[in-house]
XYZ file of N, CA and C in Angstrom:
246
model
N -11.108 -27.513 15.714
C -9.879 -27.243 15.008
C -10.151 -26.188 13.980
N -9.264 -25.192 13.864
C -9.489 -24.126 12.895
C -8.941 -24.523 11.519
N -9.512 -23.913 10.491
C -9.082 -24.253 9.133
C -7.778 -23.546 8.845
N -6.884 -24.166 8.044
C -5.652 -23.477 7.636
C -5.964 -22.211 6.859
N -5.129 -21.202 7.061
C -5.330 -19.954 6.345
C -4.385 -19.830 5.218
N -4.809 -19.038 4.196
C -3.922 -18.754 3.077
C -2.787 -17.822 3.581
N -1.659 -17.909 2.960
C -0.569 -17.006 3.235
C -0.387 -16.054 2.070
N 0.187 -14.883 2.348
C 0.454 -13.912 1.312
C 1.909 -13.597 1.266
N 2.384 -13.209 0.108
C 3.759 -12.722 -0.067
C 3.742 -11.244 0.236
N 4.705 -10.773 1.009
C 4.803 -9.330 1.307
C 6.098 -8.829 0.661
N 6.260 -7.521 0.592
C 7.437 -6.917 -0.014
C 8.721 -7.191 0.814
N 8.553 -7.385 2.097
C 9.694 -7.608 2.943
C 9.298 -8.430 4.157
N 10.219 -8.629 5.054
C 9.997 -9.461 6.276
C 9.885 -8.623 7.536
N 10.126 -7.326 7.486
C 10.129 -6.492 8.698
C 8.862 -5.674 8.788
N 7.859 -6.198 9.496
C 6.575 -5.515 9.612
C 6.695 -4.383 10.612
N 6.228 -3.215 10.169
C 6.100 -2.044 11.012
C 4.676 -1.515 10.817
N 3.882 -1.553 11.904
C 2.508 -1.063 11.776
C 2.547 0.487 11.764
N 2.101 1.042 10.643
C 2.012 2.513 10.492
C 0.744 3.028 11.125
N -0.335 2.226 11.057
C -1.608 2.566 11.630
C -2.228 1.315 12.247
N -2.713 1.413 13.469
C -3.559 0.388 14.052
C -4.684 1.204 14.714
N -5.847 1.140 14.076
C -6.939 2.060 14.455
C -8.191 1.323 14.866
N -8.871 1.873 15.886
C -10.179 1.391 16.283
C -11.216 2.234 15.593
N -11.879 1.707 14.576
C -12.889 2.487 13.831
C -14.285 2.274 14.383
N -14.462 1.317 15.250
C -15.819 1.029 15.747
C -16.102 1.538 17.185
N -15.024 1.986 17.848
C -15.145 2.552 19.172
C -15.243 1.492 20.286
N -14.864 0.221 19.973
C -14.938 -0.819 21.040
C -13.602 -0.955 21.825
N -12.608 -0.097 21.493
C -11.390 -0.136 22.235
C -10.323 -1.102 21.675
N -10.645 -1.821 20.575
C -9.736 -2.783 19.947
C -9.435 -2.377 18.506
N -8.190 -2.443 18.125
C -7.930 -2.111 16.676
C -8.704 -3.018 15.744
N -9.173 -2.490 14.673
C -9.813 -3.302 13.638
C -9.322 -2.993 12.228
N -8.373 -2.062 12.121
C -7.707 -1.735 10.862
C -6.198 -1.632 11.153
N -5.408 -2.359 10.348
C -3.946 -2.266 10.477
C -3.386 -1.918 9.122
N -2.523 -0.966 9.032
C -1.833 -0.581 7.804
C -0.342 -0.662 8.085
N 0.346 -1.496 7.305
C 1.756 -1.756 7.687
C 2.705 -1.637 6.465
N 3.956 -1.388 6.836
C 5.086 -1.387 5.883
C 5.915 -2.612 6.175
N 6.200 -3.410 5.175
C 7.006 -4.631 5.438
C 8.393 -4.585 4.883
N 8.708 -3.511 4.103
C 10.031 -3.497 3.466
C 10.895 -2.322 3.891
N 10.427 -1.498 4.851
C 11.244 -0.429 5.414
C 11.291 0.847 4.620
N 10.414 0.998 3.593
C 10.476 2.235 2.810
C 9.479 3.318 3.392
N 8.760 2.921 4.441
C 7.811 3.890 5.043
C 6.496 4.000 4.359
N 6.286 3.248 3.241
C 5.036 3.251 2.500
C 4.212 1.981 2.846
N 2.937 2.133 3.017
C 2.108 0.961 3.335
C 2.036 -0.056 2.152
N 2.136 -1.311 2.518
C 1.948 -2.373 1.505
C 1.181 -3.565 2.019
N 0.760 -3.502 3.298
C -0.035 -4.605 3.918
C -1.182 -3.973 4.616
N -2.414 -4.406 4.296
C -3.640 -3.818 4.907
C -4.471 -4.997 5.474
N -4.891 -4.843 6.723
C -5.622 -5.919 7.374
C -6.846 -5.361 8.069
N -7.946 -6.184 8.116
C -9.190 -5.671 8.667
C -9.861 -6.737 9.529
N -10.344 -6.330 10.689
C -11.179 -7.186 11.535
C -12.641 -6.716 11.232
N -13.391 -7.568 10.544
C -14.741 -7.152 10.103
C -15.825 -7.560 11.072
N -15.519 -8.445 12.039
C -16.595 -8.932 12.937
C -16.366 -8.565 14.392
N -15.355 -7.783 14.682
C -15.170 -7.280 16.050
C -14.576 -8.254 17.043
N -14.001 -9.378 16.597
C -13.443 -10.335 17.546
C -12.008 -10.113 17.864
N -11.372 -9.075 17.278
C -9.996 -8.754 17.535
C -9.008 -9.475 16.639
N -9.523 -10.323 15.740
C -8.669 -11.084 14.861
C -8.841 -10.599 13.429
N -7.793 -10.715 12.648
C -7.819 -10.259 11.249
C -8.736 -11.186 10.440
N -9.646 -10.612 9.702
C -10.570 -11.370 8.827
C -10.191 -11.259 7.355
N -9.597 -10.134 6.942
C -9.239 -9.915 5.542
C -7.825 -9.327 5.491
N -6.982 -9.792 4.608
C -5.662 -9.256 4.416
C -5.493 -8.941 2.915
N -4.955 -7.745 2.635
C -4.639 -7.299 1.300
C -3.209 -6.868 1.251
N -2.470 -7.223 0.147
C -1.121 -6.755 -0.056
C -1.030 -6.003 -1.341
N -0.217 -4.962 -1.362
C 0.020 -4.161 -2.571
C 1.543 -4.275 -2.854
N 1.916 -5.312 -3.548
C 3.311 -5.609 -3.780
C 4.074 -4.538 -4.590
N 3.413 -3.935 -5.567
C 4.081 -2.885 -6.339
C 3.718 -1.478 -5.909
N 3.003 -1.344 -4.830
C 2.630 -0.079 -4.204
C 2.012 0.916 -5.190
N 1.121 0.379 -6.099
C 0.434 1.229 -7.021
C -0.960 1.627 -6.568
N -1.326 1.214 -5.344
C -2.643 1.538 -4.843
C -3.698 0.500 -5.090
N -3.392 -0.541 -5.824
C -4.302 -1.610 -6.115
C -3.779 -2.889 -5.454
N -4.679 -3.651 -4.765
C -4.223 -4.878 -4.126
C -3.817 -5.916 -5.114
N -2.701 -6.582 -4.828
C -2.208 -7.674 -5.665
C -2.699 -9.012 -5.178
N -3.091 -9.102 -3.941
C -3.629 -10.325 -3.328
C -4.557 -9.941 -2.183
N -5.693 -10.694 -2.116
C -6.633 -10.535 -0.994
C -6.965 -11.906 -0.528
N -6.800 -12.154 0.771
C -7.051 -13.455 1.351
C -7.887 -13.336 2.585
N -8.582 -14.411 2.992
C -9.257 -14.448 4.252
C -8.223 -14.669 5.346
N -8.432 -14.114 6.513
C -7.539 -14.305 7.672
C -6.364 -13.362 7.593
N -5.292 -13.676 8.452
C -4.176 -12.773 8.562
C -3.097 -13.004 7.508
N -3.299 -13.982 6.580
C -2.355 -14.155 5.514
C -1.001 -14.686 5.998
N -0.949 -15.181 7.243
C 0.317 -15.629 7.792
C 1.182 -14.484 8.332
N 0.580 -13.271 8.424
C 1.304 -12.143 8.907
C 0.410 -11.449 9.951
N 0.341 -11.981 11.187
C -0.546 -11.407 12.201
C -0.035 -10.070 12.682
N -0.955 -9.188 13.093
C -0.540 -7.883 13.645
C 0.351 -8.067 14.890
N 1.213 -7.133 15.113
C 2.033 -7.127 16.285
C 1.191 -6.843 17.518
N 1.498 -7.489 18.609
C 0.702 -7.334 19.814
C 0.858 -5.959 20.425
């Protein structure tokens, strides 16, 4: 049984992935940069640090000042779009 994950508050409810990039060359995305409020600016950042295809770290920038307002383990209750 997996452990419950922390959830994060995002600026909005409509996730649009602006970037889903494979930085390790294994053919699977490991960095996701998303806009959740429709303004076209990123406010949700997620990283797969161990190459299993699942989000390991989630950061949100609620006021979009470039500094994370919350950092949690896992997908923060906001998994990447398939």
